[in-house]
């Protein structure tokens, strides 16, 4: 390949960043994306790796991610600059043999660092890798406007959010039949929010951070972005119905949700049904 930017994994990563930017979910340096690379991805990128720097210790550890490589957005970097300036906006980091430190092997030039939310991403990659037998590779955090709006008016419970989203758009019980997790507001970027989110992600593909945004996982870029897009659109429908000031005269009933699950062969979370 003529350059690292021609590697399919890099192209997919950059495209997803720009998709999120065009949705309006990444004001300033808001949001972040990480991708756990396959062995083929690493082999395609390795010729472009630079001299190895020193290891940077993390406050979290995941032995099942030891030796892995991640593509990551940078701390303080803007999604809108990912496509025109990827070498400063993105980086590839290697994880050490103990699973508790990283070092940059490409990108994040001129002193850049991985996203400040890397501990949250790292712990959740660990959880989702185990929960999906290695299938999940993408973790994505965005400031989805309508999802954030709902955190001001809905009870911050997994059940209330899941039901509101399921009943607002027919595809939702198919896309995330287990529901969504909800975390109360917490200071971003630290170990506490990383641990709270990883507890949710043991059960769910997606977690909502109150007054902050959406945190999703997926096996690939399309799946992860599609999950975020579906949740955000359903949230938009729900709050627009509430904002209309009109009473809700009809919705998707619990029996209808069960029928959807049966016809599409998904296992709907029965704890969230009446």
PDB file of N, CA and C in Angstrom, residues 165-259:
ATOM      1  N   UNK A 165     -37.560   4.278  24.162  1.00  0.00           N
ATOM      2  CA  UNK A 165     -36.921   4.128  22.852  1.00  0.00           C
ATOM      3  C   UNK A 165     -37.577   3.020  22.040  1.00  0.00           C
ATOM      4  N   UNK A 166     -37.850   1.883  22.666  1.00  0.00           N
ATOM      5  CA  UNK A 166     -38.504   0.776  21.958  1.00  0.00           C
ATOM      6  C   UNK A 166     -39.851   1.210  21.387  1.00  0.00           C
ATOM      7  N   UNK A 167     -40.607   1.989  22.160  1.00  0.00           N
ATOM      8  CA  UNK A 167     -41.968   2.340  21.754  1.00  0.00           C
ATOM      9  C   UNK A 167     -42.025   3.536  20.807  1.00  0.00           C
ATOM     10  N   UNK A 168     -40.877   4.126  20.510  1.00  0.00           N
ATOM     11  CA  UNK A 168     -40.854   5.309  19.643  1.00  0.00           C
ATOM     12  C   UNK A 168     -40.501   4.987  18.202  1.00  0.00           C
ATOM     13  N   UNK A 169     -39.893   3.830  17.935  1.00  0.00           N
ATOM     14  CA  UNK A 169     -39.524   3.453  16.567  1.00  0.00           C
ATOM     15  C   UNK A 169     -39.491   1.936  16.478  1.00  0.00           C
ATOM     16  N   UNK A 170     -40.160   1.394  15.493  1.00  0.00           N
ATOM     17  CA  UNK A 170     -40.366  -0.050  15.395  1.00  0.00           C
ATOM     18  C   UNK A 170     -39.073  -0.846  15.327  1.00  0.00           C
ATOM     19  N   UNK A 171     -38.014  -0.290  14.722  1.00  0.00           N
ATOM     20  CA  UNK A 171     -36.777  -1.061  14.575  1.00  0.00           C
ATOM     21  C   UNK A 171     -35.998  -1.204  15.879  1.00  0.00           C
ATOM     22  N   UNK A 172     -36.302  -0.379  16.877  1.00  0.00           N
ATOM     23  CA  UNK A 172     -35.488  -0.363  18.095  1.00  0.00           C
ATOM     24  C   UNK A 172     -35.445  -1.697  18.835  1.00  0.00           C
ATOM     25  N   UNK A 173     -36.586  -2.374  19.054  1.00  0.00           N
ATOM     26  CA  UNK A 173     -36.491  -3.658  19.752  1.00  0.00           C
ATOM     27  C   UNK A 173     -35.704  -4.710  18.981  1.00  0.00           C
ATOM     28  N   UNK A 174     -35.544  -4.530  17.688  1.00  0.00           N
ATOM     29  CA  UNK A 174     -34.746  -5.449  16.880  1.00  0.00           C
ATOM     30  C   UNK A 174     -33.259  -5.102  16.983  1.00  0.00           C
ATOM     31  N   UNK A 175     -32.950  -3.809  16.959  1.00  0.00           N
ATOM     32  CA  UNK A 175     -31.553  -3.357  16.965  1.00  0.00           C
ATOM     33  C   UNK A 175     -30.913  -3.517  18.340  1.00  0.00           C
ATOM     34  N   UNK A 176     -31.660  -3.209  19.402  1.00  0.00           N
ATOM     35  CA  UNK A 176     -31.103  -3.390  20.756  1.00  0.00           C
ATOM     36  C   UNK A 176     -32.165  -4.034  21.660  1.00  0.00           C
ATOM     37  N   UNK A 177     -32.421  -5.330  21.446  1.00  0.00           N
ATOM     38  CA  UNK A 177     -33.478  -6.027  22.198  1.00  0.00           C
ATOM     39  C   UNK A 177     -33.213  -6.133  23.688  1.00  0.00           C
ATOM     40  N   UNK A 178     -31.941  -6.026  24.093  1.00  0.00           N
ATOM     41  CA  UNK A 178     -31.615  -6.090  25.520  1.00  0.00           C
ATOM     42  C   UNK A 178     -31.922  -4.780  26.228  1.00  0.00           C
ATOM     43  N   UNK A 179     -32.152  -3.698  25.461  1.00  0.00           N
ATOM     44  CA  UNK A 179     -32.374  -2.373  26.024  1.00  0.00           C
ATOM     45  C   UNK A 179     -31.098  -1.561  26.073  1.00  0.00           C
ATOM     46  N   UNK A 180     -31.127  -0.490  26.834  1.00  0.00           N
ATOM     47  CA  UNK A 180     -29.950   0.363  27.006  1.00  0.00           C
ATOM     48  C   UNK A 180     -29.700   0.578  28.495  1.00  0.00           C
ATOM     49  N   UNK A 181     -28.438   0.776  28.849  1.00  0.00           N
ATOM     50  CA  UNK A 181     -28.091   1.116  30.216  1.00  0.00           C
ATOM     51  C   UNK A 181     -28.018   2.620  30.395  1.00  0.00           C
ATOM     52  N   UNK A 182     -28.197   3.072  31.605  1.00  0.00           N
ATOM     53  CA  UNK A 182     -28.156   4.513  31.906  1.00  0.00           C
ATOM     54  C   UNK A 182     -27.244   4.751  33.108  1.00  0.00           C
ATOM     55  N   UNK A 183     -26.311   5.688  32.944  1.00  0.00           N
ATOM     56  CA  UNK A 183     -25.427   6.100  34.038  1.00  0.00           C
ATOM     57  C   UNK A 183     -25.794   7.519  34.469  1.00  0.00           C
ATOM     58  N   UNK A 184     -25.824   7.793  35.765  1.00  0.00           N
ATOM     59  CA  UNK A 184     -26.055   9.175  36.213  1.00  0.00           C
ATOM     60  C   UNK A 184     -24.886  10.047  35.808  1.00  0.00           C
ATOM     61  N   UNK A 185     -25.061  11.363  35.934  1.00  0.00           N
ATOM     62  CA  UNK A 185     -23.963  12.262  35.574  1.00  0.00           C
ATOM     63  C   UNK A 185     -22.739  11.953  36.430  1.00  0.00           C
ATOM     64  N   UNK A 186     -21.589  11.906  35.775  1.00  0.00           N
ATOM     65  CA  UNK A 186     -20.314  11.687  36.456  1.00  0.00           C
ATOM     66  C   UNK A 186     -19.259  12.521  35.751  1.00  0.00           C
ATOM     67  N   UNK A 187     -18.185  12.832  36.443  1.00  0.00           N
ATOM     68  CA  UNK A 187     -17.086  13.567  35.824  1.00  0.00           C
ATOM     69  C   UNK A 187     -16.501  12.706  34.703  1.00  0.00           C
ATOM     70  N   UNK A 188     -16.398  13.244  33.487  1.00  0.00           N
ATOM     71  CA  UNK A 188     -15.894  12.444  32.376  1.00  0.00           C
ATOM     72  C   UNK A 188     -14.392  12.210  32.460  1.00  0.00           C
ATOM     73  N   UNK A 189     -13.969  11.106  31.836  1.00  0.00           N
ATOM     74  CA  UNK A 189     -12.550  10.851  31.663  1.00  0.00           C
ATOM     75  C   UNK A 189     -11.869  10.115  32.789  1.00  0.00           C
ATOM     76  N   UNK A 190     -12.591   9.810  33.868  1.00  0.00           N
ATOM     77  CA  UNK A 190     -11.957   9.176  35.014  1.00  0.00           C
ATOM     78  C   UNK A 190     -12.283   7.702  35.153  1.00  0.00           C
ATOM     79  N   UNK A 191     -11.728   7.113  36.207  1.00  0.00           N
ATOM     80  CA  UNK A 191     -11.914   5.683  36.441  1.00  0.00           C
ATOM     81  C   UNK A 191     -13.345   5.374  36.863  1.00  0.00           C
ATOM     82  N   UNK A 192     -13.995   6.274  37.626  1.00  0.00           N
ATOM     83  CA  UNK A 192     -15.342   6.003  38.127  1.00  0.00           C
ATOM     84  C   UNK A 192     -16.342   5.820  36.996  1.00  0.00           C
ATOM     85  N   UNK A 193     -16.319   6.721  36.022  1.00  0.00           N
ATOM     86  CA  UNK A 193     -17.259   6.597  34.912  1.00  0.00           C
ATOM     87  C   UNK A 193     -16.905   5.395  34.039  1.00  0.00           C
ATOM     88  N   UNK A 194     -15.622   5.073  33.952  1.00  0.00           N
ATOM     89  CA  UNK A 194     -15.199   3.892  33.196  1.00  0.00           C
ATOM     90  C   UNK A 194     -15.778   2.631  33.822  1.00  0.00           C
ATOM     91  N   UNK A 195     -15.690   2.530  35.140  1.00  0.00           N
ATOM     92  CA  UNK A 195     -16.196   1.344  35.827  1.00  0.00           C
ATOM     93  C   UNK A 195     -17.710   1.259  35.779  1.00  0.00           C
ATOM     94  N   UNK A 196     -18.387   2.391  35.983  1.00  0.00           N
ATOM     95  CA  UNK A 196     -19.848   2.390  35.950  1.00  0.00           C
ATOM     96  C   UNK A 196     -20.357   1.978  34.571  1.00  0.00           C
ATOM     97  N   UNK A 197     -19.720   2.490  33.538  1.00  0.00           N
ATOM     98  CA  UNK A 197     -20.143   2.162  32.174  1.00  0.00           C
ATOM     99  C   UNK A 197     -19.863   0.702  31.856  1.00  0.00           C
ATOM    100  N   UNK A 198     -18.711   0.203  32.278  1.00  0.00           N
ATOM    101  CA  UNK A 198     -18.371  -1.184  31.970  1.00  0.00           C
ATOM    102  C   UNK A 198     -19.337  -2.151  32.650  1.00  0.00           C
ATOM    103  N   UNK A 199     -19.875  -1.777  33.802  1.00  0.00           N
ATOM    104  CA  UNK A 199     -20.892  -2.618  34.443  1.00  0.00           C
ATOM    105  C   UNK A 199     -22.142  -2.700  33.575  1.00  0.00           C
ATOM    106  N   UNK A 200     -22.542  -1.566  33.007  1.00  0.00           N
ATOM    107  CA  UNK A 200     -23.700  -1.556  32.115  1.00  0.00           C
ATOM    108  C   UNK A 200     -23.434  -2.364  30.844  1.00  0.00           C
ATOM    109  N   UNK A 201     -22.216  -2.248  30.326  1.00  0.00           N
ATOM    110  CA  UNK A 201     -21.910  -2.872  29.045  1.00  0.00           C
ATOM    111  C   UNK A 201     -21.728  -4.384  29.153  1.00  0.00           C
ATOM    112  N   UNK A 202     -21.755  -4.919  30.359  1.00  0.00           N
ATOM    113  CA  UNK A 202     -21.801  -6.371  30.509  1.00  0.00           C
ATOM    114  C   UNK A 202     -23.132  -6.914  30.015  1.00  0.00           C
ATOM    115  N   UNK A 203     -24.162  -6.062  30.058  1.00  0.00           N
ATOM    116  CA  UNK A 203     -25.510  -6.463  29.653  1.00  0.00           C
ATOM    117  C   UNK A 203     -25.939  -5.826  28.346  1.00  0.00           C
ATOM    118  N   UNK A 204     -25.552  -4.563  28.127  1.00  0.00           N
ATOM    119  CA  UNK A 204     -26.059  -3.788  27.003  1.00  0.00           C
ATOM    120  C   UNK A 204     -24.974  -3.475  25.966  1.00  0.00           C
ATOM    121  N   UNK A 205     -25.429  -3.228  24.743  1.00  0.00           N
ATOM    122  CA  UNK A 205     -24.539  -2.728  23.696  1.00  0.00           C
ATOM    123  C   UNK A 205     -24.313  -1.228  23.820  1.00  0.00           C
ATOM    124  N   UNK A 206     -25.214  -0.555  24.521  1.00  0.00           N
ATOM    125  CA  UNK A 206     -25.183   0.905  24.589  1.00  0.00           C
ATOM    126  C   UNK A 206     -25.474   1.388  25.996  1.00  0.00           C
ATOM    127  N   UNK A 207     -24.810   2.474  26.368  1.00  0.00           N
ATOM    128  CA  UNK A 207     -25.072   3.131  27.648  1.00  0.00           C
ATOM    129  C   UNK A 207     -25.268   4.620  27.407  1.00  0.00           C
ATOM    130  N   UNK A 208     -26.164   5.205  28.163  1.00  0.00           N
ATOM    131  CA  UNK A 208     -26.429   6.643  28.083  1.00  0.00           C
ATOM    132  C   UNK A 208     -25.810   7.314  29.302  1.00  0.00           C
ATOM    133  N   UNK A 209     -25.053   8.372  29.035  1.00  0.00           N
ATOM    134  CA  UNK A 209     -24.456   9.166  30.103  1.00  0.00           C
ATOM    135  C   UNK A 209     -25.328  10.413  30.297  1.00  0.00           C
ATOM    136  N   UNK A 210     -25.930  10.542  31.476  1.00  0.00           N
ATOM    137  CA  UNK A 210     -26.838  11.659  31.724  1.00  0.00           C
ATOM    138  C   UNK A 210     -26.149  13.002  31.511  1.00  0.00           C
ATOM    139  N   UNK A 211     -26.855  13.905  30.819  1.00  0.00           N
ATOM    140  CA  UNK A 211     -26.372  15.256  30.495  1.00  0.00           C
ATOM    141  C   UNK A 211     -25.024  15.238  29.763  1.00  0.00           C
ATOM    142  N   UNK A 212     -24.709  14.153  29.098  1.00  0.00           N
ATOM    143  CA  UNK A 212     -23.407  14.039  28.450  1.00  0.00           C
ATOM    144  C   UNK A 212     -23.486  13.420  27.054  1.00  0.00           C
ATOM    145  N   UNK A 213     -24.120  12.250  26.927  1.00  0.00           N
ATOM    146  CA  UNK A 213     -24.165  11.674  25.589  1.00  0.00           C
ATOM    147  C   UNK A 213     -24.419  10.188  25.585  1.00  0.00           C
ATOM    148  N   UNK A 214     -23.925   9.559  24.522  1.00  0.00           N
ATOM    149  CA  UNK A 214     -24.210   8.161  24.231  1.00  0.00           C
ATOM    150  C   UNK A 214     -22.907   7.402  24.062  1.00  0.00           C
ATOM    151  N   UNK A 215     -22.880   6.170  24.536  1.00  0.00           N
ATOM    152  CA  UNK A 215     -21.687   5.334  24.502  1.00  0.00           C
ATOM    153  C   UNK A 215     -22.118   3.982  23.943  1.00  0.00           C
ATOM    154  N   UNK A 216     -21.609   3.606  22.769  1.00  0.00           N
ATOM    155  CA  UNK A 216     -22.079   2.387  22.117  1.00  0.00           C
ATOM    156  C   UNK A 216     -20.909   1.502  21.697  1.00  0.00           C
ATOM    157  N   UNK A 217     -21.232   0.237  21.435  1.00  0.00           N
ATOM    158  CA  UNK A 217     -20.247  -0.726  20.962  1.00  0.00           C
ATOM    159  C   UNK A 217     -20.777  -1.412  19.711  1.00  0.00           C
ATOM    160  N   UNK A 218     -19.859  -2.082  19.007  1.00  0.00           N
ATOM    161  CA  UNK A 218     -20.283  -2.820  17.822  1.00  0.00           C
ATOM    162  C   UNK A 218     -19.158  -3.658  17.259  1.00  0.00           C
ATOM    163  N   UNK A 219     -19.514  -4.599  16.415  1.00  0.00           N
ATOM    164  CA  UNK A 219     -18.519  -5.481  15.810  1.00  0.00           C
ATOM    165  C   UNK A 219     -17.722  -4.781  14.730  1.00  0.00           C
ATOM    166  N   UNK A 220     -18.308  -3.749  14.124  1.00  0.00           N
ATOM    167  CA  UNK A 220     -17.621  -2.992  13.081  1.00  0.00           C
ATOM    168  C   UNK A 220     -18.161  -1.572  13.073  1.00  0.00           C
ATOM    169  N   UNK A 221     -17.618  -0.739  12.192  1.00  0.00           N
ATOM    170  CA  UNK A 221     -17.991   0.676  12.181  1.00  0.00           C
ATOM    171  C   UNK A 221     -19.462   0.869  11.820  1.00  0.00           C
ATOM    172  N   UNK A 222     -19.957   0.134  10.841  1.00  0.00           N
ATOM    173  CA  UNK A 222     -21.354   0.283  10.430  1.00  0.00           C
ATOM    174  C   UNK A 222     -22.304  -0.087  11.559  1.00  0.00           C
ATOM    175  N   UNK A 223     -22.012  -1.188  12.244  1.00  0.00           N
ATOM    176  CA  UNK A 223     -22.889  -1.652  13.309  1.00  0.00           C
ATOM    177  C   UNK A 223     -22.923  -0.664  14.469  1.00  0.00           C
ATOM    178  N   UNK A 224     -21.761  -0.180  14.877  1.00  0.00           N
ATOM    179  CA  UNK A 224     -21.703   0.749  16.006  1.00  0.00           C
ATOM    180  C   UNK A 224     -22.370   2.078  15.662  1.00  0.00           C
ATOM    181  N   UNK A 225     -22.059   2.617  14.474  1.00  0.00           N
ATOM    182  CA  UNK A 225     -22.664   3.890  14.102  1.00  0.00           C
ATOM    183  C   UNK A 225     -24.170   3.723  13.921  1.00  0.00           C
ATOM    184  N   UNK A 226     -24.579   2.610  13.316  1.00  0.00           N
ATOM    185  CA  UNK A 226     -26.004   2.368  13.123  1.00  0.00           C
ATOM    186  C   UNK A 226     -26.763   2.277  14.428  1.00  0.00           C
ATOM    187  N   UNK A 227     -26.147   1.690  15.456  1.00  0.00           N
ATOM    188  CA  UNK A 227     -26.780   1.619  16.768  1.00  0.00           C
ATOM    189  C   UNK A 227     -26.961   3.015  17.355  1.00  0.00           C
ATOM    190  N   UNK A 228     -25.890   3.827  17.315  1.00  0.00           N
ATOM    191  CA  UNK A 228     -25.990   5.193  17.827  1.00  0.00           C
ATOM    192  C   UNK A 228     -27.046   5.987  17.068  1.00  0.00           C
ATOM    193  N   UNK A 229     -27.063   5.845  15.754  1.00  0.00           N
ATOM    194  CA  UNK A 229     -28.003   6.596  14.910  1.00  0.00           C
ATOM    195  C   UNK A 229     -29.447   6.201  15.225  1.00  0.00           C
ATOM    196  N   UNK A 230     -29.679   4.901  15.423  1.00  0.00           N
ATOM    197  CA  UNK A 230     -31.022   4.410  15.728  1.00  0.00           C
ATOM    198  C   UNK A 230     -31.510   4.938  17.068  1.00  0.00           C
ATOM    199  N   UNK A 231     -30.655   4.880  18.086  1.00  0.00           N
ATOM    200  CA  UNK A 231     -31.033   5.360  19.414  1.00  0.00           C
ATOM    201  C   UNK A 231     -31.313   6.855  19.381  1.00  0.00           C
ATOM    202  N   UNK A 232     -30.465   7.610  18.708  1.00  0.00           N
ATOM    203  CA  UNK A 232     -30.639   9.058  18.647  1.00  0.00           C
ATOM    204  C   UNK A 232     -31.918   9.438  17.912  1.00  0.00           C
ATOM    205  N   UNK A 233     -32.233   8.740  16.820  1.00  0.00           N
ATOM    206  CA  UNK A 233     -33.448   9.068  16.070  1.00  0.00           C
ATOM    207  C   UNK A 233     -34.694   8.756  16.887  1.00  0.00           C
ATOM    208  N   UNK A 234     -34.674   7.632  17.594  1.00  0.00           N
ATOM    209  CA  UNK A 234     -35.810   7.288  18.436  1.00  0.00           C
ATOM    210  C   UNK A 234     -35.991   8.305  19.550  1.00  0.00           C
ATOM    211  N   UNK A 235     -34.873   8.765  20.133  1.00  0.00           N
ATOM    212  CA  UNK A 235     -34.947   9.795  21.176  1.00  0.00           C
ATOM    213  C   UNK A 235     -35.550  11.082  20.622  1.00  0.00           C
ATOM    214  N   UNK A 236     -35.195  11.429  19.390  1.00  0.00           N
ATOM    215  CA  UNK A 236     -35.753  12.626  18.764  1.00  0.00           C
ATOM    216  C   UNK A 236     -37.257  12.509  18.601  1.00  0.00           C
ATOM    217  N   UNK A 237     -37.716  11.341  18.158  1.00  0.00           N
ATOM    218  CA  UNK A 237     -39.161  11.133  17.985  1.00  0.00           C
ATOM    219  C   UNK A 237     -39.877  11.278  19.319  1.00  0.00           C
ATOM    220  N   UNK A 238     -39.307  10.685  20.360  1.00  0.00           N
ATOM    221  CA  UNK A 238     -39.973  10.688  21.662  1.00  0.00           C
ATOM    222  C   UNK A 238     -40.119  12.095  22.218  1.00  0.00           C
ATOM    223  N   UNK A 239     -39.018  12.873  22.201  1.00  0.00           N
ATOM    224  CA  UNK A 239     -39.146  14.200  22.803  1.00  0.00           C
ATOM    225  C   UNK A 239     -39.996  15.126  21.959  1.00  0.00           C
ATOM    226  N   UNK A 240     -40.028  14.917  20.625  1.00  0.00           N
ATOM    227  CA  UNK A 240     -40.899  15.737  19.774  1.00  0.00           C
ATOM    228  C   UNK A 240     -42.372  15.464  20.077  1.00  0.00           C
ATOM    229  N   UNK A 241     -42.676  14.205  20.369  1.00  0.00           N
ATOM    230  CA  UNK A 241     -44.055  13.876  20.763  1.00  0.00           C
ATOM    231  C   UNK A 241     -44.399  14.583  22.075  1.00  0.00           C
ATOM    232  N   UNK A 242     -43.483  14.520  23.040  1.00  0.00           N
ATOM    233  CA  UNK A 242     -43.733  15.199  24.317  1.00  0.00           C
ATOM    234  C   UNK A 242     -43.842  16.708  24.129  1.00  0.00           C
ATOM    235  N   UNK A 243     -42.970  17.260  23.270  1.00  0.00           N
ATOM    236  CA  UNK A 243     -42.956  18.714  23.065  1.00  0.00           C
ATOM    237  C   UNK A 243     -44.197  19.213  22.343  1.00  0.00           C
ATOM    238  N   UNK A 244     -44.906  18.313  21.661  1.00  0.00           N
ATOM    239  CA  UNK A 244     -46.116  18.736  20.942  1.00  0.00           C
ATOM    240  C   UNK A 244     -47.210  19.180  21.896  1.00  0.00           C
ATOM    241  N   UNK A 245     -47.125  18.718  23.152  1.00  0.00           N
ATOM    242  CA  UNK A 245     -48.148  19.080  24.123  1.00  0.00           C
ATOM    243  C   UNK A 245     -49.433  18.294  23.972  1.00  0.00           C
ATOM    244  N   UNK A 246     -49.463  17.383  23.023  1.00  0.00           N
ATOM    245  CA  UNK A 246     -50.651  16.566  22.803  1.00  0.00           C
ATOM    246  C   UNK A 246     -50.538  15.265  23.593  1.00  0.00           C
ATOM    247  N   UNK A 247     -51.657  14.714  24.045  1.00  0.00           N
ATOM    248  CA  UNK A 247     -51.606  13.436  24.751  1.00  0.00           C
ATOM    249  C   UNK A 247     -51.203  12.313  23.797  1.00  0.00           C
ATOM    250  N   UNK A 248     -50.484  11.330  24.324  1.00  0.00           N
ATOM    251  CA  UNK A 248     -50.122  10.168  23.500  1.00  0.00           C
ATOM    252  C   UNK A 248     -51.341   9.259  23.404  1.00  0.00           C
ATOM    253  N   UNK A 249     -51.914   9.179  22.225  1.00  0.00           N
ATOM    254  CA  UNK A 249     -53.142   8.403  22.025  1.00  0.00           C
ATOM    255  C   UNK A 249     -52.873   6.949  21.666  1.00  0.00           C
ATOM    256  N   UNK A 250     -51.734   6.689  21.065  1.00  0.00           N
ATOM    257  CA  UNK A 250     -51.373   5.317  20.729  1.00  0.00           C
ATOM    258  C   UNK A 250     -49.855   5.189  20.672  1.00  0.00           C
ATOM    259  N   UNK A 251     -49.374   3.995  20.941  1.00  0.00           N
ATOM    260  CA  UNK A 251     -47.947   3.716  20.886  1.00  0.00           C
ATOM    261  C   UNK A 251     -47.775   2.253  20.550  1.00  0.00           C
ATOM    262  N   UNK A 252     -46.535   1.769  20.531  1.00  0.00           N
ATOM    263  CA  UNK A 252     -46.281   0.352  20.308  1.00  0.00           C
ATOM    264  C   UNK A 252     -46.513  -0.358  21.635  1.00  0.00           C
ATOM    265  N   UNK A 253     -47.499  -1.216  21.684  1.00  0.00           N
ATOM    266  CA  UNK A 253     -47.866  -1.889  22.931  1.00  0.00           C
ATOM    267  C   UNK A 253     -46.864  -2.982  23.287  1.00  0.00           C
ATOM    268  N   UNK A 254     -46.942  -3.466  24.503  1.00  0.00           N
ATOM    269  CA  UNK A 254     -46.060  -4.550  24.922  1.00  0.00           C
ATOM    270  C   UNK A 254     -46.320  -5.817  24.116  1.00  0.00           C
ATOM    271  N   UNK A 255     -47.596  -6.088  23.809  1.00  0.00           N
ATOM    272  CA  UNK A 255     -47.894  -7.252  22.973  1.00  0.00           C
ATOM    273  C   UNK A 255     -47.292  -7.080  21.578  1.00  0.00           C
ATOM    274  N   UNK A 256     -47.305  -5.858  21.064  1.00  0.00           N
ATOM    275  CA  UNK A 256     -46.686  -5.599  19.761  1.00  0.00           C
ATOM    276  C   UNK A 256     -45.171  -5.784  19.832  1.00  0.00           C
ATOM    277  N   UNK A 257     -44.564  -5.356  20.936  1.00  0.00           N
ATOM    278  CA  UNK A 257     -43.128  -5.567  21.113  1.00  0.00           C
ATOM    279  C   UNK A 257     -42.795  -7.058  21.125  1.00  0.00           C
ATOM    280  N   UNK A 258     -43.638  -7.840  21.800  1.00  0.00           N
ATOM    281  CA  UNK A 258     -43.429  -9.291  21.818  1.00  0.00           C
ATOM    282  C   UNK A 258     -43.567  -9.884  20.420  1.00  0.00           C
ATOM    283  N   UNK A 259     -44.523  -9.370  19.648  1.00  0.00           N
ATOM    284  CA  UNK A 259     -44.722  -9.865  18.284  1.00  0.00           C
ATOM    285  C   UNK A 259     -43.519  -9.543  17.400  1.00  0.00           C
TER     286      UNK A 259
END
